[in-house]
Tab-separated table of C-alpha atoms in Angstrom:
chain	number	residue	atom	x	y	z
A	1	UNK	CA	0.421	20.396	-15.716
A	2	UNK	CA	-0.506	20.638	-11.972
A	3	UNK	CA	-0.486	17.640	-9.656
A	4	UNK	CA	-4.264	17.197	-9.843
A	5	UNK	CA	-4.675	17.354	-13.562
A	6	UNK	CA	-4.565	14.332	-15.696
A	7	UNK	CA	-2.136	14.293	-18.675
A	8	UNK	CA	-4.126	14.563	-21.883
A	9	UNK	CA	-3.353	15.126	-25.636
A	10	UNK	CA	-4.198	18.843	-24.919
A	11	UNK	CA	-1.748	19.586	-22.108
A	12	UNK	CA	1.000	16.963	-22.788
A	13	UNK	CA	3.138	19.935	-24.366
A	14	UNK	CA	3.243	21.786	-21.175
A	15	UNK	CA	4.967	18.924	-19.182
A	16	UNK	CA	8.717	19.896	-18.506
A	17	UNK	CA	11.605	18.268	-16.949
A	18	UNK	CA	12.057	19.359	-13.224
A	19	UNK	CA	15.040	17.384	-12.149
A	20	UNK	CA	16.180	14.192	-10.679
A	21	UNK	CA	16.820	12.549	-7.426
A	22	UNK	CA	20.189	10.762	-6.774
A	23	UNK	CA	20.645	7.496	-4.665
A	24	UNK	CA	23.358	7.176	-2.149
A	25	UNK	CA	26.766	6.324	-3.195
A	26	UNK	CA	26.182	2.484	-2.262
A	27	UNK	CA	24.148	0.982	-5.047
A	28	UNK	CA	21.168	-0.968	-3.836
A	29	UNK	CA	17.696	-1.770	-5.101
A	30	UNK	CA	14.863	0.186	-3.699
A	31	UNK	CA	12.068	-2.240	-2.840
A	32	UNK	CA	9.430	-0.202	-1.496
A	33	UNK	CA	8.440	3.602	-1.791
A	34	UNK	CA	5.742	5.986	-0.710
A	35	UNK	CA	4.692	9.479	-2.060
A	36	UNK	CA	3.801	11.984	0.697
A	37	UNK	CA	0.253	13.136	0.872
A	38	UNK	CA	0.896	16.332	-1.196
A	39	UNK	CA	3.175	14.558	-3.619
A	40	UNK	CA	6.122	16.879	-2.833
A	41	UNK	CA	8.312	14.246	-1.191
A	42	UNK	CA	9.225	10.522	-1.885
A	43	UNK	CA	10.408	8.042	0.856
A	44	UNK	CA	11.962	4.770	-0.104
A	45	UNK	CA	13.827	1.806	1.492
A	46	UNK	CA	16.482	-0.480	0.332
A	47	UNK	CA	18.573	-3.244	2.097
A	48	UNK	CA	20.181	-0.700	4.546
A	49	UNK	CA	18.503	2.741	4.535
A	50	UNK	CA	15.360	4.548	4.682
A	51	UNK	CA	15.665	7.718	2.551
A	52	UNK	CA	13.521	10.791	1.633
A	53	UNK	CA	13.835	13.283	-1.224
A	54	UNK	CA	12.185	16.543	-1.868
A	55	UNK	CA	10.539	15.928	-5.276
A	56	UNK	CA	10.368	19.857	-6.217
A	57	UNK	CA	14.046	20.354	-5.867
A	58	UNK	CA	15.606	16.887	-6.086
A	59	UNK	CA	17.355	17.586	-2.698
A	60	UNK	CA	18.144	14.546	-0.532
A	61	UNK	CA	16.356	15.232	2.815
A	62	UNK	CA	17.884	12.411	4.654
A	63	UNK	CA	19.355	8.824	4.759
A	64	UNK	CA	18.863	6.728	7.963
A	65	UNK	CA	19.019	3.088	8.882
A	66	UNK	CA	15.740	1.133	8.040
A	67	UNK	CA	15.947	-1.262	10.773
A	68	UNK	CA	14.165	-4.164	9.470
A	69	UNK	CA	11.495	-2.361	7.535
A	70	UNK	CA	10.045	-3.830	4.383
A	71	UNK	CA	7.109	-1.329	3.844
A	72	UNK	CA	6.922	2.437	4.323
A	73	UNK	CA	4.142	4.781	4.460
A	74	UNK	CA	3.408	8.517	5.334
A	75	UNK	CA	0.957	9.621	8.039
A	76	UNK	CA	-1.937	11.630	6.540
A	77	UNK	CA	-0.590	15.077	7.817
A	78	UNK	CA	2.932	14.348	6.394
A	79	UNK	CA	4.726	14.697	9.799
A	80	UNK	CA	5.492	10.820	10.412
A	81	UNK	CA	6.617	7.975	8.316
A	82	UNK	CA	5.914	4.240	9.279
A	83	UNK	CA	8.272	1.507	8.512
A	84	UNK	CA	6.598	-1.965	8.799
A	85	UNK	CA	9.171	-4.599	9.905
A	86	UNK	CA	9.308	-8.256	9.100
A	87	UNK	CA	8.776	-8.945	12.858
A	88	UNK	CA	5.261	-7.105	12.760
A	89	UNK	CA	6.606	-4.201	14.643
A	90	UNK	CA	5.948	-0.687	13.200
A	91	UNK	CA	8.738	1.891	13.635
A	92	UNK	CA	7.604	5.639	13.691
A	93	UNK	CA	10.019	8.064	12.139
A	94	UNK	CA	9.983	12.032	12.124
A	95	UNK	CA	9.177	12.867	8.584
A	96	UNK	CA	11.481	15.891	8.773
A	97	UNK	CA	14.551	14.539	10.219
A	98	UNK	CA	14.221	10.592	9.880
A	99	UNK	CA	14.756	10.092	13.565
A	100	UNK	CA	12.819	7.087	14.944
A	101	UNK	CA	10.515	8.638	17.466
A	102	UNK	CA	8.276	5.664	18.633
A	103	UNK	CA	7.261	2.083	17.713
A	104	UNK	CA	4.441	-0.396	18.304
A	105	UNK	CA	3.770	-4.125	17.926
A	106	UNK	CA	1.514	-4.157	14.874
A	107	UNK	CA	1.041	-8.124	14.618
A	108	UNK	CA	2.811	-10.713	16.524
A	109	UNK	CA	2.319	-13.316	13.569
A	110	UNK	CA	2.845	-10.957	10.807
A	111	UNK	CA	2.769	-12.728	7.335
A	112	UNK	CA	4.509	-9.794	5.554
A	113	UNK	CA	1.393	-8.361	3.945
A	114	UNK	CA	0.120	-4.861	4.796
A	115	UNK	CA	-2.490	-2.371	3.371
A	116	UNK	CA	-2.581	1.323	4.096
A	117	UNK	CA	-5.452	3.835	3.867
A	118	UNK	CA	-3.470	7.003	3.448
A	119	UNK	CA	-6.412	9.302	3.957
A	120	UNK	CA	-7.286	8.081	7.444
A	121	UNK	CA	-3.744	6.760	8.533
A	122	UNK	CA	-5.170	3.199	8.908
A	123	UNK	CA	-2.656	0.279	8.626
A	124	UNK	CA	-3.932	-3.262	8.066
A	125	UNK	CA	-1.631	-6.179	8.770
A	126	UNK	CA	-2.111	-9.630	7.893
A	127	UNK	CA	-1.048	-12.728	9.991
A	128	UNK	CA	0.221	-16.249	9.508
A	129	UNK	CA	-2.721	-17.298	11.679
A	130	UNK	CA	-5.319	-15.828	9.182
A	131	UNK	CA	-6.133	-12.694	11.402
A	132	UNK	CA	-6.067	-9.015	10.216
A	133	UNK	CA	-5.258	-6.155	12.724
A	134	UNK	CA	-6.114	-2.726	11.793
A	135	UNK	CA	-4.268	0.184	13.497
A	136	UNK	CA	-4.917	3.901	13.707
A	137	UNK	CA	-1.187	4.860	13.251
A	138	UNK	CA	-1.407	8.428	14.379
A	139	UNK	CA	-2.991	7.349	17.740
A	140	UNK	CA	-1.223	4.080	17.914
A	141	UNK	CA	-4.491	2.323	18.720
A	142	UNK	CA	-5.528	-0.931	17.550
A	143	UNK	CA	-8.985	-0.693	15.946
A	144	UNK	CA	-10.037	-4.430	15.299
A	145	UNK	CA	-8.696	-7.885	14.998
A	146	UNK	CA	-10.684	-9.826	12.307
A	147	UNK	CA	-10.506	-13.703	12.363
A	148	UNK	CA	-10.563	-13.403	8.539
A	149	UNK	CA	-9.286	-16.796	7.148
A	150	UNK	CA	-8.169	-20.294	8.273
A	151	UNK	CA	-4.621	-19.972	6.616
A	152	UNK	CA	-2.001	-17.398	6.134
A	153	UNK	CA	-2.984	-13.993	4.808
A	154	UNK	CA	-1.485	-13.523	1.375
A	155	UNK	CA	-2.993	-10.181	0.081
A	156	UNK	CA	-4.860	-7.126	1.678
A	157	UNK	CA	-6.307	-4.024	0.148
A	158	UNK	CA	-8.146	-1.104	1.502
A	159	UNK	CA	-11.128	0.192	-0.722
A	160	UNK	CA	-10.692	3.855	-1.795
A	161	UNK	CA	-13.845	4.723	0.484
A	162	UNK	CA	-11.999	3.195	3.533
A	163	UNK	CA	-14.976	1.142	4.573
A	164	UNK	CA	-14.027	-2.211	3.012
A	165	UNK	CA	-11.034	-4.430	3.126
A	166	UNK	CA	-10.310	-7.318	0.506
A	167	UNK	CA	-8.202	-10.278	1.735
A	168	UNK	CA	-7.027	-13.444	0.198
A	169	UNK	CA	-5.292	-16.292	1.984
A	170	UNK	CA	-3.803	-19.834	1.814
A	171	UNK	CA	-7.248	-21.192	2.278
A	172	UNK	CA	-8.111	-20.578	-1.320
A	173	UNK	CA	-10.704	-17.847	-0.415
A	174	UNK	CA	-11.093	-14.243	-1.317
A	175	UNK	CA	-13.118	-12.329	1.150
A	176	UNK	CA	-14.721	-8.728	1.243
A	177	UNK	CA	-14.962	-7.186	4.822
A	178	UNK	CA	-16.750	-4.259	6.178
A	179	UNK	CA	-13.815	-4.046	8.404
A	180	UNK	CA	-15.230	-1.791	11.488
A	181	UNK	CA	-17.842	-4.283	12.412
A	182	UNK	CA	-15.855	-7.219	11.139
A	183	UNK	CA	-18.756	-8.152	8.956
A	184	UNK	CA	-18.077	-10.734	5.998
A	185	UNK	CA	-19.901	-9.121	2.980
A	186	UNK	CA	-18.842	-11.605	0.152
A	187	UNK	CA	-16.347	-14.344	-0.718
A	188	UNK	CA	-15.339	-16.366	-3.592
A	189	UNK	CA	-12.661	-19.063	-4.546
A	190	UNK	CA	-9.253	-17.422	-5.007
A	191	UNK	CA	-6.443	-19.835	-5.411
A	192	UNK	CA	-2.797	-18.415	-6.005
A	193	UNK	CA	-3.726	-14.750	-5.718
A	194	UNK	CA	-0.685	-12.695	-5.922
A	195	UNK	CA	-1.988	-8.993	-5.842
A	196	UNK	CA	-5.355	-7.421	-4.850
A	197	UNK	CA	-6.809	-3.909	-5.669
A	198	UNK	CA	-9.951	-1.989	-5.755
A	199	UNK	CA	-11.454	0.002	-8.538
A	200	UNK	CA	-11.931	3.773	-7.668
A	201	UNK	CA	-15.583	3.412	-6.987
A	202	UNK	CA	-14.689	0.613	-4.359
A	203	UNK	CA	-17.381	-1.758	-6.112
A	204	UNK	CA	-14.956	-3.898	-8.113
A	205	UNK	CA	-11.975	-5.888	-6.921
A	206	UNK	CA	-9.111	-6.930	-9.103
A	207	UNK	CA	-7.492	-10.279	-8.110
A	208	UNK	CA	-3.999	-10.766	-9.730
A	209	UNK	CA	-3.144	-14.448	-10.435
A	210	UNK	CA	0.283	-14.368	-12.090
A	211	UNK	CA	-0.731	-14.610	-15.754
A	212	UNK	CA	-4.361	-13.360	-15.492
A	213	UNK	CA	-6.564	-10.888	-13.552
A	214	UNK	CA	-10.128	-11.757	-12.293
A	215	UNK	CA	-12.507	-8.840	-11.750
A	216	UNK	CA	-14.854	-9.584	-8.887
A	217	UNK	CA	-18.026	-7.641	-7.631
A	218	UNK	CA	-19.703	-9.076	-4.567
A	219	UNK	CA	-22.993	-9.938	-6.495
A	220	UNK	CA	-21.410	-11.837	-9.337
A	221	UNK	CA	-18.817	-14.476	-10.077
A	222	UNK	CA	-15.388	-13.214	-10.918
A	223	UNK	CA	-14.683	-12.642	-14.675
A	224	UNK	CA	-11.058	-13.630	-15.700
A	225	UNK	CA	-8.941	-11.655	-18.046
A	226	UNK	CA	-5.944	-13.189	-19.866
A	227	UNK	CA	-3.517	-10.233	-19.111
A	228	UNK	CA	-0.276	-12.187	-19.516
A	229	UNK	CA	0.643	-10.868	-16.096
A	230	UNK	CA	-0.164	-9.171	-12.984
A	231	UNK	CA	2.944	-7.886	-11.647
A	232	UNK	CA	1.435	-4.389	-12.637
A	233	UNK	CA	-2.090	-3.992	-11.738
A	234	UNK	CA	-3.625	-0.487	-11.858
A	235	UNK	CA	-7.006	1.049	-12.432
A	236	UNK	CA	-7.432	4.306	-14.298
A	237	UNK	CA	-8.579	7.256	-12.167
A	238	UNK	CA	-12.119	6.915	-13.673
A	239	UNK	CA	-12.209	3.071	-13.337
A	240	UNK	CA	-12.930	2.485	-16.998
A	241	UNK	CA	-9.397	0.653	-17.668
A	242	UNK	CA	-7.273	-1.738	-16.051
A	243	UNK	CA	-3.481	-1.783	-16.845
A	244	UNK	CA	-2.016	-5.172	-16.099
A	245	UNK	CA	1.206	-6.734	-17.239
A	246	UNK	CA	4.290	-8.608	-16.262
A	247	UNK	CA	7.973	-7.680	-15.725
A	248	UNK	CA	9.207	-9.947	-18.404
């Protein structure tokens, strides 16, 4: 089965074990990870380290200090990795060596919430002041600042088409933005949203609320599903199904 083929009953017998990746000697929880654009490498961060593995061979490519990074992303061309730190600074690493090569101040009031458009290398950072800042990571250029909410940004998500951003905040609102012109397209009540995600067609937004998920389209009121959890929340590739559940 190649990387761009879905697993089906017809081809499941062709799946084979390739190998494993080993963590460093010091045991620690990996709290964020990213696949490279070609799915041949995996980057992850724990309390001390930023690591990268070759998924084809299982080889450890490097371990390096993570600084204060809490999120990690690859550039679209796989040459760089971006570590988003708790201060709102974005550290830029050489994806071959792990050496930090640059940095920029992404958001001075960073709320800890980030979303990434891996196809375009666009990074959105939410603020405690209700603003959203969008960056072109390859060019280190700020694109827009959106005065999105009157309270702390709690969740952010890019639509698969790269045109829209969904945001929720402590002001109890979920909002849909055409982010480049900073245009508000739709909004709805959204108390205690923990997770936000788009369907593959960019038309439906899933709002995870702990024990349930609300499906929201801009032209209709949200429909709530009793999923018993939203720690896991993922649409199938064709958008027909939503996988949702809890860790317990």
